[in-house]
CSV table of C-alpha atoms in Angstrom, one decimal:
chain,number,residue,atom,x,y,z
A,220,GLU,CA,0.2,0.1,0.3
A,221,THR,CA,1.1,3.6,-0.8
A,222,GLY,CA,-0.1,7.1,0.0
A,223,VAL,CA,-2.9,7.5,2.1
A,224,THR,CA,-5.6,4.9,3.0
A,225,GLN,CA,-9.2,4.7,4.5
A,226,THR,CA,-11.4,2.1,5.4
A,227,PRO,CA,-14.3,1.6,5.1
A,228,ARG,CA,-14.9,3.3,2.1
A,229,HIS,CA,-18.6,3.7,2.8
A,230,LEU,CA,-20.4,3.1,6.4
A,231,VAL,CA,-24.1,3.0,6.9
A,232,MET,CA,-25.1,3.0,10.5
A,233,GLY,CA,-28.1,3.9,12.8
A,234,MET,CA,-28.0,6.6,15.4
A,235,THR,CA,-27.6,4.2,18.0
A,236,ASN,CA,-24.3,2.1,16.5
A,237,LYS,CA,-20.6,2.3,17.7
A,238,LYS,CA,-18.2,2.1,14.6
A,239,SER,CA,-14.6,3.3,13.9
A,240,LEU,CA,-13.2,4.9,10.7
A,241,LYS,CA,-9.3,4.0,10.3
A,242,CYS,CA,-6.6,5.9,8.6
A,243,GLU,CA,-3.4,4.7,7.6
A,244,GLN,CA,-0.5,6.5,6.1
A,245,HIS,CA,2.8,5.0,4.4
A,246,LEU,CA,4.6,8.3,3.9
A,247,GLY,CA,6.7,8.6,7.1
A,248,HIS,CA,4.8,11.8,7.8
A,249,ASN,CA,4.5,13.0,11.7
A,250,ALA,CA,1.0,15.1,11.1
A,251,MET,CA,-2.5,13.6,10.8
A,252,TYR,CA,-5.8,15.3,10.3
A,253,TRP,CA,-9.5,14.3,10.2
A,254,TYR,CA,-11.9,16.6,7.8
A,255,LYS,CA,-15.3,16.6,7.3
A,256,GLN,CA,-16.8,17.4,3.9
A,257,SER,CA,-20.3,18.2,3.6
A,258,ALA,CA,-22.3,19.0,0.5
A,259,LYS,CA,-22.2,23.0,-0.3
A,260,LYS,CA,-20.0,23.3,2.8
A,261,PRO,CA,-16.5,24.4,3.1
A,262,LEU,CA,-14.0,21.5,4.1
A,263,GLU,CA,-14.2,21.3,8.0
A,264,LEU,CA,-11.1,20.6,10.1
A,265,MET,CA,-12.2,18.0,12.8
A,266,PHE,CA,-8.9,17.1,14.8
A,267,VAL,CA,-4.9,17.1,14.1
A,268,TYR,CA,-2.3,15.2,15.7
A,269,SER,CA,1.3,15.8,15.3
A,270,LEU,CA,4.3,15.0,17.3
A,271,GLU,CA,4.2,18.6,18.6
A,272,GLU,CA,0.5,19.2,19.2
A,273,ARG,CA,-3.2,17.9,19.2
A,274,VAL,CA,-5.6,20.5,18.0
A,275,GLU,CA,-9.2,20.0,18.0
A,276,ASN,CA,-11.9,22.2,16.4
A,277,ASN,CA,-13.9,23.1,19.6
A,278,SER,CA,-17.2,23.1,17.6
A,279,VAL,CA,-16.9,19.1,16.7
A,280,PRO,CA,-19.5,17.0,18.9
A,281,SER,CA,-18.3,14.9,21.6
A,282,ARG,CA,-19.6,12.0,19.5
A,283,PHE,CA,-16.7,11.9,17.7
A,284,SER,CA,-13.6,10.7,19.3
A,285,PRO,CA,-10.2,10.7,17.7
A,286,GLU,CA,-7.6,8.4,18.5
A,287,CYS,CA,-3.7,8.4,17.0
A,288,PRO,CA,-2.1,5.3,18.6
A,289,ASN,CA,1.4,6.2,16.5
A,290,SER,CA,2.6,8.4,13.7
A,291,SER,CA,1.2,6.0,11.0
A,292,HIS,CA,-2.4,5.1,12.1
A,293,LEU,CA,-5.4,7.6,12.9
A,294,PHE,CA,-9.0,6.5,14.3
A,295,LEU,CA,-11.8,8.1,14.2
A,296,HIS,CA,-14.4,6.6,16.7
A,297,LEU,CA,-18.4,7.6,16.0
A,298,HIS,CA,-21.2,6.9,18.6
A,299,THR,CA,-24.8,8.3,18.8
A,300,LEU,CA,-24.6,9.8,15.4
A,301,GLN,CA,-27.2,12.4,14.0
A,302,PRO,CA,-28.6,12.1,10.6
A,303,GLU,CA,-26.7,15.6,9.9
A,304,ASP,CA,-23.5,13.9,10.6
A,305,SER,CA,-23.5,12.1,6.9
A,306,ALA,CA,-20.9,13.3,5.1
A,307,LEU,CA,-17.8,12.4,3.3
A,308,TYR,CA,-14.9,12.0,6.1
A,309,LEU,CA,-11.1,12.4,4.8
A,310,CYS,CA,-7.8,11.4,6.5
A,311,ALA,CA,-4.9,13.6,5.5
A,312,SER,CA,-1.4,13.4,6.5
A,313,SER,CA,1.8,15.8,6.0
A,314,GLN,CA,5.3,16.3,7.7
A,315,GLU,CA,5.5,18.8,10.6
A,316,GLY,CA,7.2,21.7,12.0
A,317,GLY,CA,6.2,24.1,9.0
A,318,VAL,CA,4.0,24.7,6.2
A,319,TYR,CA,3.8,21.4,4.0
A,320,GLU,CA,1.2,19.9,1.5
A,321,GLN,CA,-1.2,17.6,2.7
A,322,TYR,CA,-1.7,14.3,1.3
A,323,PHE,CA,-5.3,13.2,1.3
A,324,GLY,CA,-7.1,9.5,1.9
A,325,PRO,CA,-10.0,8.7,-0.5
A,326,GLY,CA,-12.1,9.4,2.3
A,327,THR,CA,-15.5,7.2,3.9
A,328,ARG,CA,-18.9,8.1,2.6
A,329,LEU,CA,-20.9,7.7,5.8
A,330,THR,CA,-24.5,7.9,6.1
A,331,VAL,CA,-26.1,7.8,9.1
A,332,THR,CA,-29.9,6.5,9.2
B,200,ALA,CA,-7.1,35.4,10.6
B,201,GLN,CA,-6.0,33.5,7.3
B,202,SER,CA,-9.0,33.3,4.9
B,203,VAL,CA,-9.6,32.0,1.3
B,204,THR,CA,-12.4,32.8,-1.3
B,205,GLN,CA,-13.3,31.3,-4.7
B,206,PRO,CA,-15.9,33.4,-5.7
B,207,ASP,CA,-17.1,30.8,-8.3
B,208,ILE,CA,-19.1,27.7,-7.1
B,209,HIS,CA,-19.2,26.6,-10.9
B,210,ILE,CA,-17.5,27.4,-14.1
B,211,THR,CA,-18.4,25.7,-17.2
B,212,VAL,CA,-15.9,25.3,-20.2
B,213,SER,CA,-15.9,23.6,-23.4
B,214,GLU,CA,-13.0,20.6,-24.2
B,215,GLY,CA,-10.1,22.6,-25.5
B,216,ALA,CA,-10.7,25.8,-24.1
B,217,SER,CA,-8.8,27.6,-21.9
B,218,LEU,CA,-9.7,27.8,-18.2
B,219,GLU,CA,-9.0,30.2,-15.3
B,220,LEU,CA,-10.2,29.4,-11.8
B,221,ARG,CA,-10.3,32.4,-9.3
B,222,CYS,CA,-8.6,32.3,-5.7
B,223,ASN,CA,-8.5,35.2,-3.4
B,224,TYR,CA,-6.5,35.0,0.2
B,225,SER,CA,-6.5,37.2,3.1
B,226,TYR,CA,-3.3,37.1,5.0
B,227,GLY,CA,-1.0,39.5,6.5
B,228,ALA,CA,2.4,38.2,5.2
B,229,THR,CA,3.7,36.4,2.7
B,230,PRO,CA,1.4,33.2,2.1
B,231,TYR,CA,1.9,29.6,1.3
B,232,LEU,CA,-0.6,28.8,-1.2
B,233,PHE,CA,-2.0,25.7,-2.6
B,234,TRP,CA,-4.4,24.4,-5.2
B,235,TYR,CA,-6.1,20.9,-4.8
B,236,VAL,CA,-8.0,19.0,-7.2
B,237,GLN,CA,-11.0,16.3,-6.0
B,238,SER,CA,-12.2,13.8,-8.5
B,239,PRO,CA,-15.5,12.2,-7.7
B,240,GLY,CA,-15.6,10.0,-5.2
B,241,GLN,CA,-11.8,10.7,-4.0
B,242,GLY,CA,-9.4,12.7,-1.8
B,243,LEU,CA,-7.8,15.9,-2.6
B,244,GLN,CA,-4.9,15.6,-4.5
B,245,LEU,CA,-2.1,18.7,-4.8
B,246,LEU,CA,-2.0,20.0,-8.2
B,247,LEU,CA,0.7,22.8,-7.2
B,248,LYS,CA,1.8,25.1,-4.5
B,249,TYR,CA,3.7,28.3,-3.9
B,250,PHE,CA,5.8,29.2,-1.3
B,251,SER,CA,8.3,31.7,-2.5
B,252,GLY,CA,10.2,32.6,-5.4
B,253,ASP,CA,8.8,32.3,-9.1
B,254,THR,CA,5.5,34.0,-8.9
B,255,LEU,CA,4.3,31.6,-11.8
B,256,VAL,CA,4.2,28.0,-10.5
B,257,GLN,CA,4.0,25.0,-12.5
B,258,GLY,CA,1.9,22.0,-11.4
B,259,ILE,CA,0.8,18.7,-12.7
B,260,LYS,CA,-1.6,17.9,-15.4
B,261,GLY,CA,-0.7,20.9,-17.4
B,262,PHE,CA,-1.9,23.4,-14.5
B,263,GLU,CA,0.0,26.6,-13.6
B,264,ALA,CA,-1.2,29.2,-11.2
B,265,GLU,CA,0.2,32.9,-10.8
B,266,PHE,CA,0.8,34.7,-7.5
B,267,LYS,CA,-0.3,38.3,-7.3
B,268,ARG,CA,0.6,40.0,-4.0
B,269,SER,CA,-1.2,43.4,-5.1
B,270,GLN,CA,-4.3,41.6,-5.8
B,271,SER,CA,-4.3,38.9,-3.2
B,272,SER,CA,-4.8,36.4,-5.6
B,273,PHE,CA,-3.3,33.0,-7.0
B,274,ASN,CA,-5.5,32.0,-10.1
B,275,LEU,CA,-5.4,28.8,-11.2
B,276,ARG,CA,-5.1,28.3,-15.3
B,277,LYS,CA,-4.9,25.9,-17.9
B,278,PRO,CA,-4.4,26.5,-21.8
B,279,SER,CA,-6.8,23.7,-23.0
B,280,VAL,CA,-9.2,21.6,-20.8
B,281,HIS,CA,-9.7,17.9,-21.2
B,282,TRP,CA,-12.7,16.3,-20.5
B,283,SER,CA,-10.9,14.4,-17.6
B,284,ASP,CA,-10.2,17.9,-15.7
B,285,ALA,CA,-14.2,17.7,-14.7
B,286,ALA,CA,-13.9,17.8,-11.0
B,287,GLU,CA,-13.9,20.1,-7.6
B,288,TYR,CA,-10.6,22.5,-7.2
B,289,PHE,CA,-10.0,23.9,-3.9
B,290,CYS,CA,-7.4,26.6,-3.2
B,291,ALA,CA,-5.8,26.8,0.3
B,292,VAL,CA,-3.6,28.8,2.7
B,293,ALA,CA,-1.5,28.7,5.2
B,294,GLY,CA,1.2,30.1,7.6
B,295,GLY,CA,-1.4,32.7,9.1
B,296,GLY,CA,-0.7,33.4,12.8
B,297,GLY,CA,2.1,31.0,12.9
B,298,SER,CA,-0.6,28.0,11.8
B,299,TYR,CA,0.8,25.3,9.2
B,300,ILE,CA,-2.6,24.0,9.2
B,301,PRO,CA,-4.0,25.3,5.8
B,302,THR,CA,-7.6,27.0,5.5
B,303,PHE,CA,-9.3,25.5,2.3
B,304,GLY,CA,-11.8,27.6,0.2
B,305,ARG,CA,-15.3,26.2,-0.5
B,306,GLY,CA,-14.3,24.9,-3.7
B,307,THR,CA,-15.2,25.3,-7.5
B,308,SER,CA,-16.7,22.8,-9.6
B,309,LEU,CA,-15.6,22.4,-13.1
B,310,ILE,CA,-17.7,21.0,-15.8
B,311,VAL,CA,-16.7,20.6,-19.0
B,312,HIS,CA,-18.6,20.2,-22.2
B,313,PRO,CA,-17.7,18.1,-25.1
């Protein structure tokens, strides 16, 4: 595998379910990101993990919980979601310690029923 | 705070025609600027970036962009569009307030007519 991979690619879940999204990067980067992409809305940064810092968007509801066990893996744990959480969830990685381009995974299309 | 405006939500061009997608940024110093492309069902892919130096930047797939400080713009251009260029295009700026995390524009959807 190369680049940034995300699993699953598609996920349908009920509002009472618990699921997790997985992201893995094979680029040797030290920073990883979760974005939410909804139709007709700007790309929304949810969380950032790097060796230097963790950044959270304070507007992200607590029903989204990130986990970053090492610099290559990033998870997004989901529980008791709402229909408005349906979106494309994108993972990205980059080098850290300055401004660098981000490399994105293909995303997980989440539908909450 | 840094911000990006992409004034055009949709752009329609004929195949073979030239293309220019607009991007304006708000930032206090020399910005770090990016253009990304997103094909349907895919993540974002970097087309090109500007950090410093020559203000005309060449990217992949025949795209180029020009940084104009006086106009706070970083417009994306391509001399001849191919049907496969139909996608969503995002401009991004970083470096504002010491943050390396980019701010993305809302995107411009490119439609290519045969």
